[in-house]
PDB file of C-alpha atoms in Angstrom:
ATOM      1  CA  MET A 291     171.494   0.292  48.031  1.00 42.00           C
ATOM      2  CA  SER A 292     174.602  -1.359  49.478  1.00 49.00           C
ATOM      3  CA  GLU A 293     174.633  -2.909  52.904  1.00 54.00           C
ATOM      4  CA  PRO A 294     176.335  -0.396  55.250  1.00 59.00           C
ATOM      5  CA  ALA A 295     177.418  -3.065  57.753  1.00 55.00           C
ATOM      6  CA  GLY A 296     179.182  -5.016  55.012  1.00 63.00           C
ATOM      7  CA  ASP A 297     180.964  -1.890  53.841  1.00 80.00           C
ATOM      8  CA  VAL A 298     182.150  -1.136  57.360  1.00 85.00           C
ATOM      9  CA  ILE A 299     183.470  -4.665  57.911  1.00 84.00           C
ATOM     10  CA  ARG A 300     185.289  -4.622  54.572  1.00 85.00           C
ATOM     11  CA  ARG A 301     186.929  -1.295  55.289  1.00 87.00           C
ATOM     12  CA  MET A 302     187.895  -2.316  58.802  1.00 88.00           C
ATOM     13  CA  GLY A 303     189.738  -5.226  57.243  1.00 88.00           C
ATOM     14  CA  GLN A 304     191.351  -2.935  54.703  1.00 88.00           C
ATOM     15  CA  TYR A 305     192.560  -0.558  57.423  1.00 90.00           C
ATOM     16  CA  ARG A 306     193.994  -3.484  59.336  1.00 87.00           C
ATOM     17  CA  GLY A 307     195.870  -4.616  56.242  1.00 85.00           C
ATOM     18  CA  VAL A 308     197.202  -1.120  55.678  1.00 86.00           C
ATOM     19  CA  SER A 309     198.157  -0.378  59.298  1.00 88.00           C
ATOM     20  CA  GLU A 310     199.749  -3.691  60.264  1.00 88.00           C
ATOM     21  CA  GLU A 311     203.243  -3.667  58.834  1.00 89.00           C
ATOM     22  CA  ALA A 312     203.495  -7.418  58.309  1.00 90.00           C
ATOM     23  CA  LEU A 313     200.286  -7.564  56.280  1.00 88.00           C
ATOM     24  CA  ALA A 314     201.038  -4.417  54.269  1.00 90.00           C
ATOM     25  CA  THR A 315     204.561  -5.601  53.489  1.00 93.00           C
ATOM     26  CA  ARG A 316     203.341  -9.005  52.369  1.00 92.00           C
ATOM     27  CA  MET A 317     200.873  -7.411  49.966  1.00 92.00           C
ATOM     28  CA  ALA A 318     203.472  -4.915  48.747  1.00 94.00           C
ATOM     29  CA  ARG A 319     205.941  -7.711  47.983  1.00 96.00           C
ATOM     30  CA  ALA A 320     203.314  -9.557  45.965  1.00 95.00           C
ATOM     31  CA  LEU A 321     202.525  -6.370  44.031  1.00 96.00           C
ATOM     32  CA  VAL A 322     206.153  -5.576  43.190  1.00 97.00           C
ATOM     33  CA  ARG A 323     206.878  -9.211  42.303  1.00 97.00           C
ATOM     34  CA  SER A 324     203.933  -9.266  39.892  1.00 97.00           C
ATOM     35  CA  LYS A 325     204.933  -5.977  38.278  1.00 97.00           C
ATOM     36  CA  LEU A 326     208.574  -6.963  37.817  1.00 97.00           C
ATOM     37  CA  ARG A 327     207.579 -10.339  36.418  1.00 97.00           C
ATOM     38  CA  GLN A 328     205.463  -8.625  33.765  1.00 97.00           C
ATOM     39  CA  GLN A 329     208.371  -6.348  32.886  1.00 97.00           C
ATOM     40  CA  TRP A 330     210.769  -9.287  32.758  1.00 98.00           C
ATOM     41  CA  LEU A 331     208.479 -11.215  30.400  1.00 97.00           C
ATOM     42  CA  TRP A 332     208.148  -8.209  28.089  1.00 97.00           C
ATOM     43  CA  LEU A 333     211.927  -7.695  27.980  1.00 97.00           C
ATOM     44  CA  CYS A 334     212.357 -11.377  27.149  1.00 97.00           C
ATOM     45  CA  GLN A 335     209.809 -11.068  24.350  1.00 96.00           C
ATOM     46  CA  GLN A 336     211.718  -8.107  22.932  1.00 95.00           C
ATOM     47  CA  GLY A 337     214.959 -10.073  22.964  1.00 95.00           C
ATOM     48  CA  LEU A 338     216.595  -7.657  25.426  1.00 96.00           C
ATOM     49  CA  ARG A 339     218.519 -10.287  27.338  1.00 96.00           C
ATOM     50  CA  GLU A 340     220.732  -8.064  29.493  1.00 96.00           C
ATOM     51  CA  SER A 341     217.816  -5.923  30.617  1.00 97.00           C
ATOM     52  CA  ALA A 342     215.742  -9.034  31.356  1.00 97.00           C
ATOM     53  CA  ILE A 343     218.564 -10.479  33.459  1.00 97.00           C
ATOM     54  CA  ALA A 344     218.851  -7.201  35.394  1.00 97.00           C
ATOM     55  CA  VAL A 345     215.125  -7.232  36.258  1.00 97.00           C
ATOM     56  CA  LYS A 346     215.282 -10.930  37.132  1.00 97.00           C
ATOM     57  CA  GLN A 347     218.085 -10.180  39.601  1.00 97.00           C
ATOM     58  CA  LEU A 348     215.955  -7.458  41.190  1.00 97.00           C
ATOM     59  CA  MET A 349     213.085  -9.937  41.546  1.00 96.00           C
ATOM     60  CA  GLY A 350     215.411 -12.181  43.503  1.00 95.00           C
ATOM     61  CA  LYS A 351     215.881  -9.451  46.112  1.00 95.00           C
ATOM     62  CA  ILE A 352     212.177  -9.069  46.925  1.00 95.00           C
ATOM     63  CA  GLY A 353     212.063 -11.991  49.403  1.00 91.00           C
ATOM     64  CA  ALA A 354     212.492 -10.245  52.749  1.00 87.00           C
ATOM     65  CA  ALA A 355     212.489  -6.635  51.553  1.00 92.00           C
ATOM     66  CA  LYS A 356     210.592  -3.999  53.526  1.00 91.00           C
ATOM     67  CA  ARG A 357     208.467  -1.371  51.802  1.00 87.00           C
ATOM     68  CA  PRO A 358     211.229   1.280  51.456  1.00 89.00           C
ATOM     69  CA  ALA A 359     213.490  -1.317  49.857  1.00 94.00           C
ATOM     70  CA  LEU A 360     210.673  -2.456  47.588  1.00 95.00           C
ATOM     71  CA  LEU A 361     210.301   1.089  46.298  1.00 93.00           C
ATOM     72  CA  GLY A 362     213.991   1.068  45.465  1.00 94.00           C
ATOM     73  CA  LEU A 363     213.784  -2.264  43.648  1.00 96.00           C
ATOM     74  CA  GLU A 364     210.751  -1.149  41.704  1.00 95.00           C
ATOM     75  CA  GLY A 365     212.458   2.113  40.759  1.00 94.00           C
ATOM     76  CA  SER A 366     215.565   0.277  39.547  1.00 96.00           C
ATOM     77  CA  ALA A 367     213.435  -2.033  37.424  1.00 97.00           C
ATOM     78  CA  ALA A 368     211.584   0.958  35.967  1.00 96.00           C
ATOM     79  CA  ARG A 369     214.845   2.635  34.949  1.00 95.00           C
ATOM     80  CA  THR A 370     215.958  -0.584  33.271  1.00 96.00           C
ATOM     81  CA  VAL A 371     212.677  -0.767  31.356  1.00 97.00           C
ATOM     82  CA  TYR A 372     212.895   2.886  30.285  1.00 95.00           C
ATOM     83  CA  GLN A 373     216.418   2.322  28.981  1.00 94.00           C
ATOM     84  CA  ALA A 374     215.128  -0.697  27.082  1.00 95.00           C
ATOM     85  CA  MET A 375     212.257   1.346  25.639  1.00 94.00           C
ATOM     86  CA  ALA A 376     214.722   3.994  24.486  1.00 93.00           C
ATOM     87  CA  SER A 377     216.818   1.341  22.744  1.00 93.00           C
ATOM     88  CA  LEU A 378     213.782   0.192  20.764  1.00 93.00           C
ATOM     89  CA  LEU A 379     212.886   3.652  19.484  1.00 90.00           C
ATOM     90  CA  PRO A 380     214.540   5.842  16.843  1.00 85.00           C
ATOM     91  CA  ASP A 381     216.490   8.809  18.230  1.00 81.00           C
ATOM     92  CA  GLU A 382     213.879  11.147  16.751  1.00 84.00           C
ATOM     93  CA  TRP A 383     211.551  10.325  19.642  1.00 87.00           C
ATOM     94  CA  ARG A 384     214.075  11.899  22.044  1.00 82.00           C
ATOM     95  CA  PHE A 385     213.261   9.502  24.869  1.00 87.00           C
ATOM     96  CA  SER A 386     216.056   8.980  27.360  1.00 82.00           C
ATOM     97  CA  GLY A 387     214.117   8.233  30.547  1.00 83.00           C
ATOM     98  CA  ARG A 388     211.193   9.311  32.672  1.00 87.00           C
ATOM     99  CA  ASN A 389     210.346  12.955  33.297  1.00 83.00           C
ATOM    100  CA  ARG A 390     207.093  14.524  34.502  1.00 80.00           C
ATOM    101  CA  ARG A 391     205.264  17.696  35.491  1.00 81.00           C
ATOM    102  CA  PRO A 392     205.379  18.512  32.679  1.00 86.00           C
ATOM    103  CA  PRO A 393     206.472  15.676  30.380  1.00 89.00           C
ATOM    104  CA  GLY A 394     209.226  16.890  28.091  1.00 85.00           C
ATOM    105  CA  ASP A 395     208.793  14.551  25.120  1.00 89.00           C
ATOM    106  CA  PRO A 396     206.074  12.488  23.396  1.00 93.00           C
ATOM    107  CA  VAL A 397     206.893   9.187  25.112  1.00 94.00           C
ATOM    108  CA  ASN A 398     206.744  10.784  28.550  1.00 93.00           C
ATOM    109  CA  ALA A 399     203.530  12.547  27.549  1.00 93.00           C
ATOM    110  CA  MET A 400     202.011   9.160  26.715  1.00 94.00           C
ATOM    111  CA  LEU A 401     203.295   7.561  29.905  1.00 96.00           C
ATOM    112  CA  SER A 402     201.759  10.348  31.987  1.00 94.00           C
ATOM    113  CA  PHE A 403     198.486  10.444  30.060  1.00 95.00           C
ATOM    114  CA  GLY A 404     198.106   6.671  30.089  1.00 96.00           C
ATOM    115  CA  SER A 405     198.833   6.495  33.816  1.00 95.00           C
ATOM    116  CA  THR A 406     196.106   9.062  34.461  1.00 95.00           C
ATOM    117  CA  LEU A 407     193.574   7.065  32.469  1.00 96.00           C
ATOM    118  CA  ILE A 408     194.493   3.848  34.301  1.00 97.00           C
ATOM    119  CA  TYR A 409     194.302   5.666  37.634  1.00 96.00           C
ATOM    120  CA  GLN A 410     190.771   6.835  36.871  1.00 96.00           C
ATOM    121  CA  GLN A 411     189.720   3.284  35.973  1.00 96.00           C
ATOM    122  CA  ALA A 412     191.314   1.965  39.161  1.00 97.00           C
ATOM    123  CA  VAL A 413     189.424   4.473  41.311  1.00 96.00           C
ATOM    124  CA  GLN A 414     186.138   3.396  39.718  1.00 96.00           C
ATOM    125  CA  ALA A 415     186.833  -0.336  40.110  1.00 96.00           C
ATOM    126  CA  LEU A 416     187.876  -0.030  43.759  1.00 96.00           C
ATOM    127  CA  THR A 417     184.969   2.255  44.591  1.00 94.00           C
ATOM    128  CA  ARG A 418     182.524  -0.304  43.200  1.00 93.00           C
ATOM    129  CA  GLN A 419     183.906  -2.758  45.770  1.00 93.00           C
ATOM    130  CA  ARG A 420     183.384  -0.155  48.529  1.00 92.00           C
ATOM    131  CA  LEU A 421     187.094  -0.004  49.328  1.00 94.00           C
ATOM    132  CA  ASP A 422     188.733   3.180  50.588  1.00 92.00           C
ATOM    133  CA  VAL A 423     190.754   4.329  47.575  1.00 94.00           C
ATOM    134  CA  PHE A 424     192.849   6.614  49.796  1.00 94.00           C
ATOM    135  CA  ALA A 425     194.162   3.793  52.021  1.00 92.00           C
ATOM    136  CA  GLY A 426     196.977   2.133  50.080  1.00 92.00           C
ATOM    137  CA  PHE A 427     199.226  -0.653  51.308  1.00 91.00           C
ATOM    138  CA  TYR A 428     202.176   0.135  49.014  1.00 92.00           C
ATOM    139  CA  HIS A 429     201.889   3.867  48.386  1.00 87.00           C
ATOM    140  CA  GLN A 430     201.652   5.729  51.656  1.00 79.00           C
ATOM    141  CA  PRO A 431     198.426   7.700  52.269  1.00 73.00           C
ATOM    142  CA  CYS A 432     198.804  11.284  51.104  1.00 72.00           C
ATOM    143  CA  ALA A 433     196.352  14.179  51.015  1.00 69.00           C
ATOM    144  CA  GLY A 434     194.529  14.356  47.702  1.00 74.00           C
ATOM    145  CA  ARG A 435     195.983  11.093  46.376  1.00 82.00           C
ATOM    146  CA  ALA A 436     194.021   7.861  46.089  1.00 92.00           C
ATOM    147  CA  SER A 437     196.922   5.687  47.233  1.00 94.00           C
ATOM    148  CA  LEU A 438     195.136   2.347  46.814  1.00 95.00           C
ATOM    149  CA  ALA A 439     194.306   3.276  43.224  1.00 96.00           C
ATOM    150  CA  TRP A 440     197.977   4.055  42.597  1.00 95.00           C
ATOM    151  CA  ASP A 441     198.815   0.647  44.084  1.00 95.00           C
ATOM    152  CA  MET A 442     196.644  -0.877  41.384  1.00 96.00           C
ATOM    153  CA  VAL A 443     198.107   1.368  38.688  1.00 97.00           C
ATOM    154  CA  GLU A 444     201.562  -0.115  39.341  1.00 96.00           C
ATOM    155  CA  LEU A 445     200.307  -3.501  38.178  1.00 96.00           C
ATOM    156  CA  PHE A 446     199.207  -2.017  34.858  1.00 96.00           C
ATOM    157  CA  ARG A 447     202.257   0.106  34.045  1.00 96.00           C
ATOM    158  CA  PRO A 448     204.009  -2.760  32.204  1.00 96.00           C
ATOM    159  CA  THR A 449     200.944  -3.089  29.963  1.00 96.00           C
ATOM    160  CA  LEU A 450     201.013   0.655  29.298  1.00 96.00           C
ATOM    161  CA  GLU A 451     204.741   0.629  28.494  1.00 96.00           C
ATOM    162  CA  ALA A 452     204.316  -2.264  26.052  1.00 96.00           C
ATOM    163  CA  PHE A 453     201.293  -0.556  24.471  1.00 96.00           C
ATOM    164  CA  ILE A 454     203.213   2.664  23.840  1.00 96.00           C
ATOM    165  CA  ILE A 455     206.146   0.895  22.202  1.00 95.00           C
ATOM    166  CA  GLU A 456     203.768  -1.111  20.016  1.00 95.00           C
ATOM    167  CA  GLN A 457     201.908   1.982  18.807  1.00 95.00           C
ATOM    168  CA  LEU A 458     205.111   3.850  17.989  1.00 94.00           C
ATOM    169  CA  ARG A 459     206.765   0.939  16.194  1.00 92.00           C
ATOM    170  CA  LYS A 460     203.641   0.314  14.114  1.00 93.00           C
ATOM    171  CA  GLY A 461     203.391   3.998  13.221  1.00 92.00           C
ATOM    172  CA  HIS A 462     199.973   4.453  14.801  1.00 95.00           C
ATOM    173  CA  ILE A 463     201.206   7.409  16.841  1.00 94.00           C
ATOM    174  CA  LEU A 464     203.321  10.006  15.045  1.00 94.00           C
ATOM    175  CA  GLN A 465     205.461  12.926  16.123  1.00 92.00           C
ATOM    176  CA  SER A 466     202.975  15.219  14.406  1.00 94.00           C
ATOM    177  CA  HIS A 467     200.433  14.094  17.011  1.00 95.00           C
ATOM    178  CA  PHE A 468     202.183  16.201  19.665  1.00 92.00           C
ATOM    179  CA  THR A 469     202.827  19.839  20.374  1.00 89.00           C
ATOM    180  CA  THR A 470     206.077  20.813  22.044  1.00 77.00           C
ATOM    181  CA  PRO A 471     206.434  24.265  23.623  1.00 67.00           C
ATOM    182  CA  ALA A 472     208.956  26.640  22.192  1.00 62.00           C
ATOM    183  CA  PRO A 473     212.271  26.885  24.082  1.00 57.00           C
ATOM    184  CA  ASP A 474     211.274  30.312  25.383  1.00 55.00           C
ATOM    185  CA  GLY A 475     207.650  29.340  26.077  1.00 53.00           C
ATOM    186  CA  PRO A 476     205.991  28.490  29.403  1.00 53.00           C
ATOM    187  CA  VAL A 477     207.646  25.468  30.990  1.00 53.00           C
ATOM    188  CA  SER A 478     204.335  24.385  32.472  1.00 60.00           C
ATOM    189  CA  GLU A 479     202.935  23.493  29.044  1.00 71.00           C
ATOM    190  CA  GLY A 480     205.183  20.520  28.417  1.00 83.00           C
ATOM    191  CA  CYS A 481     204.590  18.100  25.549  1.00 88.00           C
ATOM    192  CA  ARG A 482     200.943  17.409  24.789  1.00 91.00           C
ATOM    193  CA  PHE A 483     198.724  15.515  22.366  1.00 93.00           C
ATOM    194  CA  THR A 484     197.104  17.452  19.545  1.00 94.00           C
ATOM    195  CA  SER A 485     193.396  16.811  18.989  1.00 95.00           C
ATOM    196  CA  GLU A 486     194.348  14.525  16.096  1.00 96.00           C
ATOM    197  CA  GLY A 487     196.816  12.737  18.353  1.00 95.00           C
ATOM    198  CA  LEU A 488     194.166  12.130  20.990  1.00 96.00           C
ATOM    199  CA  GLY A 489     191.926  10.619  18.349  1.00 96.00           C
ATOM    200  CA  ALA A 490     194.707   8.255  17.251  1.00 95.00           C
ATOM    201  CA  TRP A 491     195.498   7.324  20.851  1.00 96.00           C
ATOM    202  CA  PHE A 492     191.916   6.486  21.832  1.00 96.00           C
ATOM    203  CA  HIS A 493     191.341   4.555  18.616  1.00 95.00           C
ATOM    204  CA  TYR A 494     193.866   1.971  19.806  1.00 95.00           C
ATOM    205  CA  TRP A 495     193.481   2.512  23.552  1.00 96.00           C
ATOM    206  CA  LEU A 496     189.805   1.569  23.721  1.00 94.00           C
ATOM    207  CA  ALA A 497     190.361  -2.175  23.331  1.00 93.00           C
ATOM    208  CA  LEU A 498     193.147  -2.154  25.916  1.00 93.00           C
ATOM    209  CA  SER A 499     191.080  -0.141  28.389  1.00 94.00           C
ATOM    210  CA  ARG A 500     188.288  -2.713  28.196  1.00 94.00           C
ATOM    211  CA  ILE A 501     190.735  -5.504  28.982  1.00 94.00           C
ATOM    212  CA  ALA A 502     192.158  -3.424  31.844  1.00 94.00           C
ATOM    213  CA  GLU A 503     188.656  -2.789  33.179  1.00 94.00           C
ATOM    214  CA  ARG A 504     187.914  -6.506  33.367  1.00 95.00           C
ATOM    215  CA  ARG A 505     191.241  -7.206  35.057  1.00 95.00           C
ATOM    216  CA  MET A 506     190.656  -4.410  37.546  1.00 96.00           C
ATOM    217  CA  GLU A 507     187.212  -5.729  38.412  1.00 96.00           C
ATOM    218  CA  LYS A 508     188.705  -9.130  39.258  1.00 96.00           C
ATOM    219  CA  LEU A 509     191.616  -7.624  41.170  1.00 95.00           C
ATOM    220  CA  SER A 510     189.483  -5.201  43.183  1.00 94.00           C
ATOM    221  CA  LEU A 511     187.133  -8.059  44.088  1.00 93.00           C
ATOM    222  CA  LYS A 512     190.138 -10.120  45.206  1.00 93.00           C
ATOM    223  CA  TRP A 513     191.343  -7.222  47.369  1.00 91.00           C
ATOM    224  CA  ALA A 514     187.868  -6.748  48.851  1.00 90.00           C
ATOM    225  CA  GLN A 515     187.668 -10.444  49.749  1.00 88.00           C
ATOM    226  CA  ALA A 516     191.118 -10.248  51.323  1.00 87.00           C
ATOM    227  CA  ALA A 517     189.964  -7.267  53.390  1.00 85.00           C
ATOM    228  CA  LEU A 518     187.109  -9.347  54.801  1.00 82.00           C
ATOM    229  CA  GLN A 519     189.562 -12.090  55.731  1.00 80.00           C
ATOM    230  CA  TYR A 520     191.817  -9.607  57.508  1.00 73.00           C
ATOM    231  CA  LYS A 521     188.844  -8.402  59.539  1.00 63.00           C
ATOM    232  CA  MET A 522     187.850 -11.938  60.483  1.00 55.00           C
ATOM    233  CA  GLY A 523     191.466 -12.804  61.244  1.00 52.00           C
TER     234      GLY A 523
END
């Protein structure tokens, strides 16, 4: 059984970090900087110089940015990465950018599905450290959304994006692995994996999810230790 007093102290520190603008902004800047750096490195590896320069320029604007501005910088970087992803894929994949609820093409279906899996892992990792998964420092608290888990998800999106491109370019995931609703069918269905597609996805996803789990354990522990410091501070 966990020590209740320790849990209370840790969460008090977390709430302080979330509620005090200076602390929350500092953590949010570090998060966005880390995410954009991962995206920049991947673009460099792909030889997409112009896209890499664009993300690098966005990184240079993080310095004194407040949280609303950080959201804008992160969104701009994401659009640059999606354009880069589209340039690496044949036109047959019909990917031209992000869309959701429901995803309209296979790439967006994988982005949404992968994000959900990462989110579930993040919730588990943070819960094991007795942190409040609903109290995020970057994503604002919202009913029914584990905002702190979504904070963690942001740090793993570049890994997901790179994973998807790798699987498609290697031919591990095929167009036949998806069902697309008919033009006159229910819009709510969107593009989905077939059962065969899910099998192909998880065959290659398993190794990545184990790596992500280890990284999340270290990161959630780091956040828990920071929460204790905020309480003592």
